[in-house]
Coordinates of N, CA and C in Angstrom, one line a residue:
M1247 N 130.4 149.9 42.0 CA 129.7 149.9 43.2 C 130.4 150.8 44.2
G1248 N 131.7 150.9 44.2 CA 132.7 151.5 45.2 C 132.3 152.7 45.2
A1249 N 132.2 153.6 43.8 CA 131.9 155.2 43.6 C 130.5 155.4 44.3
L1250 N 129.5 154.4 44.1 CA 128.5 154.7 44.5 C 128.4 154.4 45.9
L1251 N 129.1 153.6 46.4 CA 128.6 154.0 48.1 C 129.6 155.0 48.8
A1252 N 130.9 155.4 47.9 CA 131.5 156.5 48.4 C 130.1 157.6 47.9
L1253 N 129.3 157.9 47.1 CA 128.2 158.8 46.9 C 127.1 158.9 47.9
S1254 N 126.9 157.3 48.4 CA 126.0 157.4 49.5 C 126.9 157.8 50.6
R1255 N 127.7 157.4 51.1 CA 128.4 157.8 52.1 C 128.5 159.5 52.6
L1256 N 129.2 160.0 51.2 CA 128.5 161.5 51.5 C 127.4 162.3 51.5
I1257 N 126.5 162.0 50.6 CA 125.0 162.3 51.2 C 124.6 162.0 52.9
D1258 N 124.8 160.7 52.9 CA 124.6 160.5 54.6 C 125.6 161.5 55.5
R1259 N 126.4 161.9 54.9 CA 126.8 162.5 55.9 C 126.3 164.2 56.3
I1260 N 126.1 164.9 55.1 CA 125.5 165.7 54.9 C 124.4 165.7 55.2
N1261 N 123.5 165.2 55.0 CA 122.1 165.0 55.8 C 122.2 164.7 57.6
E1262 N 123.2 164.1 57.7 CA 123.8 163.8 59.3 C 123.6 165.2 60.0
I1263 N 124.6 165.9 59.1 CA 124.7 167.1 59.6 C 124.1 167.8 60.0
I1264 N 123.2 168.2 58.8 CA 122.1 168.8 58.7 C 120.9 168.5 59.6
G1265 N 120.5 167.3 59.6 CA 119.8 166.7 60.3 C 119.6 166.9 62.0
K1266 N 120.9 166.8 62.2 CA 121.6 166.9 63.6 C 121.2 168.6 64.2
S1267 N 121.4 169.3 63.5 CA 121.8 170.9 63.3 C 120.2 171.4 63.1
V1268 N 119.3 170.9 62.3 CA 118.0 171.4 62.9 C 117.6 171.6 64.0
S1269 N 118.2 170.7 64.7 CA 116.9 170.7 66.0 C 117.0 171.9 66.9
W1270 N 118.1 172.7 66.5 CA 118.1 174.1 67.1 C 117.0 174.6 66.3
L1271 N 116.9 175.0 65.4 CA 115.6 175.8 65.4 C 114.4 175.6 65.9
I1272 N 114.1 174.4 66.5 CA 112.8 174.3 67.7 C 113.0 175.2 68.2
L1273 N 114.3 175.2 69.3 CA 114.3 175.7 70.7 C 114.5 177.9 69.8
I1274 N 115.3 177.9 69.0 CA 114.9 179.0 68.2 C 113.2 179.6 68.0
A1275 N 112.5 178.6 67.7 CA 111.1 179.1 67.2 C 110.2 179.1 68.5
V1276 N 111.0 177.9 69.1 CA 110.2 178.2 70.9 C 110.3 179.7 71.3
L1277 N 111.7 180.1 71.5 CA 111.9 181.3 71.8 C 111.4 182.2 71.2
V1278 N 111.2 182.6 69.3 CA 110.6 183.9 69.2 C 109.0 183.4 69.8
S1279 N 108.7 182.4 69.8 CA 107.5 182.2 70.4 C 107.0 183.1 71.9
A1280 N 107.8 182.7 72.2 CA 107.6 183.1 73.8 C 107.6 184.5 74.2
V1281 N 109.0 185.3 73.0 CA 108.7 186.5 73.0 C 107.7 187.0 72.3
N1282 N 107.2 186.7 71.1 CA 106.1 187.3 70.8 C 104.8 187.5 71.8
A1283 N 104.9 186.0 72.4 CA 103.5 186.1 73.1 C 103.8 187.4 74.4
T1284 N 105.1 187.1 75.2 CA 104.8 188.0 76.0 C 104.9 189.7 75.7
V1285 N 105.7 189.9 74.8 CA 105.5 191.4 73.7 C 103.7 191.6 73.8
R1286 N 103.2 190.8 73.1 CA 101.7 190.7 72.9 C 101.0 190.8 74.3
K1287 N 101.2 190.2 75.1 CA 100.7 190.4 76.6 C 101.1 191.4 77.2
V1288 N 102.3 191.8 77.4 CA 102.5 192.7 78.2 C 102.4 194.2 77.9
F1289 N 102.7 194.4 76.5 CA 103.4 195.5 75.7 C 101.8 196.0 74.7
N1290 N 100.8 195.0 74.8 CA 99.6 194.7 73.8 C 99.8 195.0 71.8
V1291 N 101.1 194.6 71.8 CA 101.6 194.5 70.4 C 102.2 193.3 70.2
S1292 N 101.3 192.7 68.7 CA 101.4 192.0 67.9 C 102.5 192.4 66.4
S1293 N 102.9 190.9 66.0 CA 103.4 191.3 64.7 C 103.5 190.0 64.0
N1294 N 102.1 190.2 62.8 CA 102.4 188.9 62.1 C 103.7 188.4 61.5
A1295 N 104.7 189.1 61.7 CA 106.4 188.7 61.0 C 106.9 188.2 61.8
W1296 N 106.4 188.2 62.9 CA 107.1 187.0 64.0 C 106.5 186.1 63.7
L1297 N 105.1 186.1 64.0 CA 104.2 184.4 63.9 C 104.8 184.0 62.7
E1298 N 105.0 184.6 61.5 CA 104.9 183.7 60.3 C 106.6 183.5 60.6
L1299 N 107.8 184.2 61.1 CA 109.2 183.4 61.5 C 109.2 182.2 62.1
Q1300 N 108.1 182.4 63.0 CA 107.5 180.7 63.8 C 107.6 179.6 63.0
W1301 N 106.3 180.0 62.0 CA 106.3 179.1 60.9 C 107.3 178.4 60.0
Y1302 N 107.8 179.3 59.6 CA 109.2 179.0 58.8 C 110.3 178.4 59.4
L1303 N 110.3 178.7 60.8 CA 111.3 177.8 61.4 C 111.0 176.5 61.6
Y1304 N 109.7 176.7 62.5 CA 109.0 175.3 62.2 C 109.2 174.2 61.2
G1305 N 108.8 174.8 59.7 CA 108.7 174.2 58.9 C 110.3 173.7 58.1
A1306 N 111.3 174.9 58.3 CA 112.2 174.5 57.7 C 112.8 173.2 59.0
A1307 N 112.5 173.1 59.7 CA 112.8 171.8 60.8 C 112.0 170.7 60.4
F1308 N 111.2 170.7 60.1 CA 110.1 169.4 59.8 C 111.0 168.8 58.6
L1309 N 111.0 170.0 57.2 CA 111.7 169.5 56.0 C 113.2 169.1 55.8
F1310 N 114.0 170.2 56.9 CA 115.6 169.0 56.6 C 115.6 168.4 57.4
A1311 N 114.6 167.5 58.7 CA 114.6 166.3 59.4 C 114.0 165.6 58.4
A1312 N 113.5 165.4 57.5 CA 113.3 164.3 56.9 C 113.6 163.4 55.8
A1313 N 115.2 164.1 55.5 CA 115.9 163.3 55.0 C 116.7 162.5 55.7
Y1314 N 117.5 163.2 57.1 CA 118.2 162.5 58.4 C 117.1 161.4 59.0
T1315 N 115.7 161.8 59.0 CA 115.1 160.6 59.3 C 114.7 159.5 58.3
L1316 N 114.9 159.6 57.3 CA 115.1 158.3 55.9 C 116.4 158.3 56.2
K1317 N 117.4 159.0 56.5 CA 118.9 158.2 56.7 C 118.5 156.8 58.1
Q1318 N 118.1 157.6 58.7 CA 118.1 156.9 60.4 C 116.8 155.6 60.0
N1319 N 116.4 155.7 59.0 CA 115.6 154.2 59.1 C 114.5 154.7 59.9
E1320 N 113.9 156.0 59.9 CA 112.5 155.9 61.4 C 111.8 156.3 60.6
H1321 N 111.4 156.4 59.0 CA 110.2 156.6 58.9 C 108.9 155.9 58.5
I1322 N 108.0 155.8 59.1 CA 106.6 155.2 59.7 C 106.3 154.1 58.9
R1323 N 106.1 152.8 59.2 CA 106.1 151.6 58.4 C 104.9 151.1 58.6
I1324 N 104.2 149.7 58.4 CA 103.2 149.2 58.7 C 104.0 147.8 59.3
D1325 N 104.2 147.7 60.5 CA 105.5 146.4 60.9 C 104.2 145.6 61.2
I1326 N 103.8 145.5 61.3 CA 102.6 144.2 61.0 C 102.7 143.3 60.1
L1327 N 103.3 144.0 58.9 CA 103.1 143.1 57.6 C 104.5 143.1 57.4
Y1328 N 105.3 144.2 57.4 CA 106.6 144.2 57.1 C 107.4 143.2 58.6
G1329 N 107.4 143.3 59.1 CA 108.1 142.7 60.1 C 107.9 141.3 60.7
A1330 N 106.8 140.7 59.6 CA 106.5 139.2 59.4 C 107.9 138.2 58.8
W1331 N 108.6 139.6 57.7 CA 109.4 138.7 56.6 C 110.7 138.9 57.5
S1332 N 111.6 138.2 56.4 CA 112.8 137.9 56.6 C 113.7 139.0 56.5
R1333 N 114.7 139.6 56.9 CA 115.2 140.4 56.8 C 115.6 141.2 55.4
R1334 N 116.3 139.9 54.5 CA 116.3 139.5 53.2 C 114.8 140.3 52.4
V1335 N 114.1 140.0 52.5 CA 112.9 139.8 51.8 C 112.3 141.4 52.3
Q1336 N 112.7 142.5 53.5 CA 112.6 143.6 53.8 C 113.3 144.4 53.3
H1337 N 114.5 144.0 52.8 CA 115.5 145.4 52.0 C 114.6 145.4 50.7
W1338 N 114.4 143.9 50.3 CA 113.4 143.9 49.0 C 112.0 144.7 48.8
I1339 N 111.6 144.5 50.2 CA 110.3 145.8 50.1 C 110.8 147.2 50.1
D1340 N 112.0 147.4 51.2 CA 112.2 148.6 51.1 C 112.9 149.2 49.3
L1341 N 113.7 148.2 49.0 CA 114.4 148.8 47.9 C 113.2 149.1 46.7
F1342 N 111.7 148.3 46.7 CA 111.1 148.5 46.0 C 110.5 149.9 46.6
G1343 N 110.1 149.6 47.3 CA 109.0 151.1 47.9 C 109.9 152.6 47.7
H1344 N 111.6 152.5 47.8 CA 111.9 153.9 47.5 C 111.9 153.9 45.6
V1345 N 112.0 153.1 45.3 CA 112.4 153.0 43.7 C 110.9 153.5 42.9
F1346 N 109.9 152.6 43.6 CA 108.7 153.4 42.5 C 107.6 153.7 43.3
F1347 N 108.2 154.4 44.5 CA 107.0 155.1 45.4 C 108.0 156.8 46.1
L1348 N 108.7 156.6 46.7 CA 109.7 157.5 47.6 C 110.1 158.4 46.2
M1349 N 111.0 157.7 45.2 CA 111.9 158.6 44.5 C 110.6 159.1 43.5
P1350 N 109.6 158.9 43.0 CA 108.6 159.6 41.8 C 108.0 160.3 42.5
M1351 N 107.5 160.3 44.3 CA 106.9 161.2 44.3 C 107.8 162.2 44.4
V1352 N 108.9 162.8 45.2 CA 109.9 163.3 45.9 C 110.5 163.8 44.4
T1353 N 110.5 163.2 42.5 CA 110.9 163.9 41.5 C 109.9 164.9 41.4
L1354 N 108.8 163.9 41.4 CA 107.1 165.0 40.8 C 107.4 166.6 41.9
M1355 N 107.6 166.2 43.3 CA 107.0 167.4 43.9 C 108.6 168.2 43.4
L1356 N 109.8 168.4 43.3 CA 111.0 168.8 42.6 C 110.5 169.4 41.1
Y1357 N 109.6 169.1 40.2 CA 109.7 169.1 39.3 C 108.8 170.0 39.9
L1358 N 107.2 170.2 40.3 CA 106.1 171.3 40.4 C 106.9 172.2 41.4
L1359 N 107.5 171.8 42.4 CA 108.6 173.3 43.1 C 109.2 174.3 42.6
Y1360 N 109.8 173.8 41.4 CA 110.6 174.3 40.9 C 110.6 175.8 40.5
P1361 N 109.3 175.1 39.6 CA 108.8 177.2 39.0 C 107.7 177.7 39.9
Y1362 N 107.2 177.1 41.1 CA 106.7 177.6 41.9 C 107.5 178.8 43.1
V1363 N 108.5 178.1 43.5 CA 109.2 179.2 44.3 C 109.8 180.0 43.1
M1364 N 110.2 179.6 42.0 CA 110.7 180.5 41.3 C 109.7 182.1 40.5
R1365 N 108.6 181.5 40.1 CA 107.9 182.5 40.3 C 107.7 183.6 41.4
S1366 N 107.4 182.9 42.8 CA 107.6 183.8 43.9 C 108.6 184.5 44.4
Y1367 N 110.0 184.1 43.7 CA 111.1 184.8 44.1 C 111.1 186.2 42.9
V1368 N 110.7 185.8 41.5 CA 110.8 186.9 41.0 C 109.7 187.8 40.9
S1369 N 108.7 187.8 41.6 CA 107.4 188.2 41.6 C 108.1 188.9 43.0
G1370 N 108.7 188.8 43.8 CA 108.6 189.3 45.2 C 107.8 189.2 46.0
E1371 N 107.1 188.0 46.3 CA 106.0 187.5 46.6 C 105.9 187.9 47.9
V1372 N 104.8 189.1 48.8 CA 104.7 188.7 50.0 C 103.6 188.2 51.0
S1373 N 103.6 187.7 52.1 CA 102.1 187.2 52.9 C 101.4 188.3 52.7
T1374 N 100.2 188.0 52.9 CA 99.1 189.0 52.8 C 98.7 189.1 54.0
N1375 N 99.4 188.7 55.1 CA 98.8 189.6 56.2 C 99.9 190.8 56.0
A1376 N 98.9 191.7 57.4 CA 99.6 193.2 57.5 C 100.8 192.8 58.5
G1377 N 102.0 193.3 57.5 CA 103.2 193.2 57.7 C 104.2 191.7 58.4
G1378 N 103.5 191.1 57.0 CA 104.3 189.9 57.2 C 105.2 189.3 56.3
L1379 N 106.1 188.6 56.0 CA 107.3 188.0 55.5 C 107.3 188.1 54.5
I1380 N 108.3 187.8 53.5 CA 108.4 187.9 52.1 C 108.1 186.3 51.9
L1381 N 107.4 185.9 50.8 CA 106.9 184.3 51.0 C 108.3 183.2 50.6
W1382 N 109.3 183.9 49.2 CA 109.8 182.7 48.8 C 110.6 182.0 49.1
P1383 N 111.0 182.7 50.7 CA 112.1 181.7 51.3 C 111.5 180.3 51.9
A1384 N 110.2 181.0 51.9 CA 109.5 179.8 53.0 C 109.4 178.5 51.9
K1385 N 108.9 179.0 50.7 CA 108.5 178.2 49.3 C 110.2 177.5 49.4
A1386 N 111.3 178.3 49.4 CA 112.5 177.8 49.2 C 112.8 176.5 49.8
L1387 N 112.1 177.1 51.3 CA 112.0 175.8 51.9 C 111.8 174.2 51.9
L1388 N 110.9 174.4 51.1 CA 110.6 173.1 50.4 C 110.8 172.7 49.4
L1389 N 111.5 173.7 48.2 CA 112.4 172.6 47.7 C 113.5 172.6 47.9
I1390 N 114.2 173.1 48.9 CA 115.3 172.3 49.0 C 115.2 171.0 49.9
G1391 N 114.3 171.1 50.8 CA 114.0 169.9 51.7 C 113.5 168.8 51.0
F1392 N 113.1 169.0 49.5 CA 112.9 167.6 49.2 C 114.1 167.2 48.2
A1393 N 114.8 168.2 47.6 CA 116.1 168.2 47.2 C 116.8 167.0 48.1
M1394 N 116.9 167.5 49.4 CA 117.7 167.0 50.2 C 116.6 165.3 50.6
L1395 N 115.6 165.6 50.7 CA 114.9 164.0 50.7 C 115.2 163.1 48.9
F1396 N 115.5 163.8 48.2 CA 115.3 163.1 46.8 C 117.4 162.2 47.0
C1397 N 117.9 163.3 47.3 CA 119.5 162.8 47.6 C 119.4 161.7 48.5
Q1398 N 118.5 161.9 49.7 CA 118.8 160.9 50.6 C 118.3 159.2 50.2
G1399 N 117.2 159.6 49.3 CA 117.0 158.4 49.2 C 117.2 158.0 47.6
L1400 N 117.9 158.4 46.7 CA 119.6 157.6 46.0 C 120.1 157.3 46.9
S1401 N 120.8 157.9 48.0 CA 121.8 156.6 48.7 C 121.4 155.9 49.4
E1402 N 119.7 155.9 50.2 CA 119.3 154.7 50.5 C 119.1 153.5 49.2
I1403 N 118.6 153.5 48.3 CA 118.4 153.0 47.1 C 120.0 151.9 47.2
I1404 N 121.0 152.8 46.7 CA 122.5 152.3 46.4 C 122.7 151.7 47.5
K1405 N 122.3 151.8 49.1 CA 122.4 151.0 50.5 C 121.9 149.6 50.2
K1406 N 120.4 149.7 49.8 CA 119.9 148.8 49.4 C 120.3 147.8 48.7
I1407 N 121.1 148.3 47.6 CA 121.7 147.4 46.4 C 122.8 146.5 47.2
A1408 N 123.4 147.2 47.8 CA 125.1 146.9 47.8 C 124.3 145.7 49.4
V1409 N 123.7 145.6 50.1 CA 123.3 144.8 51.2 C 123.0 143.5 50.8
I1410 N 121.8 143.8 49.8 CA 121.5 142.7 48.7 C 122.4 141.9 48.5
R1411 N 123.2 142.8 47.7 CA 124.7 142.0 46.8 C 125.1 141.4 47.7
G1412 N 125.9 141.7 49.1 CA 126.4 141.3 50.1 C 127.2 142.2 49.9
D1413 N 127.7 143.3 49.4 CA 128.7 144.1 49.0 C 129.3 145.1 51.0
I1414 N 128.2 145.1 51.6 CA 128.2 146.1 52.8 C 127.6 144.8 53.9
A1415 N 127.5 145.3 54.8 CA 126.9 144.7 56.0 C 125.1 145.6 56.2
D1416 N 124.1 144.9 56.8 CA 123.0 145.6 57.0 C 123.2 146.3 58.4
P1417 N 123.1 148.0 57.8 CA 123.2 148.6 58.9 C 122.2 148.5 60.1
F1418 N 121.1 147.7 59.6 CA 120.1 147.6 61.1 C 119.8 146.2 61.0
P1419 N 120.1 145.4 61.2 CA 120.3 143.9 61.6 C 119.7 143.0 62.5
A1420 N 118.7 142.5 62.4 CA 117.7 141.6 63.2 C 116.6 142.4 63.7
T1421 N 116.9 143.7 63.9 CA 115.6 144.8 64.8 C 115.3 145.4 63.5
G1422 N 115.7 145.4 62.3 CA 114.7 145.9 61.6 C 114.9 147.6 61.7
H1423 N 113.9 148.4 61.2 CA 115.2 149.8 61.4 C 114.3 150.4 62.9
H1424 N 114.2 149.6 64.2 CA 113.7 149.9 65.0 C 114.4 149.2 66.0
G1425 N 115.7 149.6 67.3 CA 115.7 149.2 67.8 C 115.2 148.6 68.8
H1426 N 115.0 147.4 69.6 CA 114.3 147.3 70.4 C 114.6 147.1 71.7
D1427 N 113.7 148.1 73.1 CA 114.6 147.5 74.1 C 114.6 146.7 74.9
P1428 N 115.7 146.2 75.8 CA 116.1 145.0 76.0 C 114.9 144.7 77.3
I1429 N 114.6 145.6 78.0 CA 113.4 145.7 79.1 C 112.3 145.2 79.0
E1430 N 112.0 145.8 77.7 CA 110.6 145.7 76.8 C 110.4 144.1 76.3
Q1431 N 111.8 143.5 75.7 CA 111.7 142.2 75.5 C 111.8 141.7 76.5
E1432 N 112.6 141.9 77.5 CA 112.3 140.7 78.9 C 110.6 141.0 79.9
E1433 N 109.7 142.4 79.4 CA 108.8 142.2 80.0 C 107.7 140.9 78.8
A1434 N 107.7 141.2 78.0 CA 106.8 140.8 77.1 C 107.1 138.9 77.4
L1435 N 108.6 138.8 77.4 CA 108.4 137.0 78.1 C 107.6 137.2 78.8

């Protein structure tokens, strides 16, 4: 289990660095959008390439942050049911969900995306919009994002098993996946 936990820590660290770094892509996308809009209004000139660049940047931020979001245990759950169970049962639910839902879906996406990206790359596929960008980098972002999510899913499975076995402490004790604001808790009482 020690080697698996070391692998899990490595995956977590990589996704942590990438997840925090991609927030800058949003700023860049906003700047590209502002410049594009200004140039269009002031000089009456428009560019599909700049518009598509915005989409690429937003897509990259979303896809690369998905693994980080899973690492932070912030993906959406139905808390009405989930929160009613003990922390131990929640770990078993998470493990079941990761093994039987997350990993098969991500594996299927990787299986389907690889030939999709390779066909686009080999053919030099370009946007159908006039002056648009090449498409394979955007499609490659999908493949990379799902590969990162696959690795983080593997890390989460390792950690869930280790927590259930008692090998490591629960990284989100008592509060589950969201911390609660002490002020909100006082007001609720």
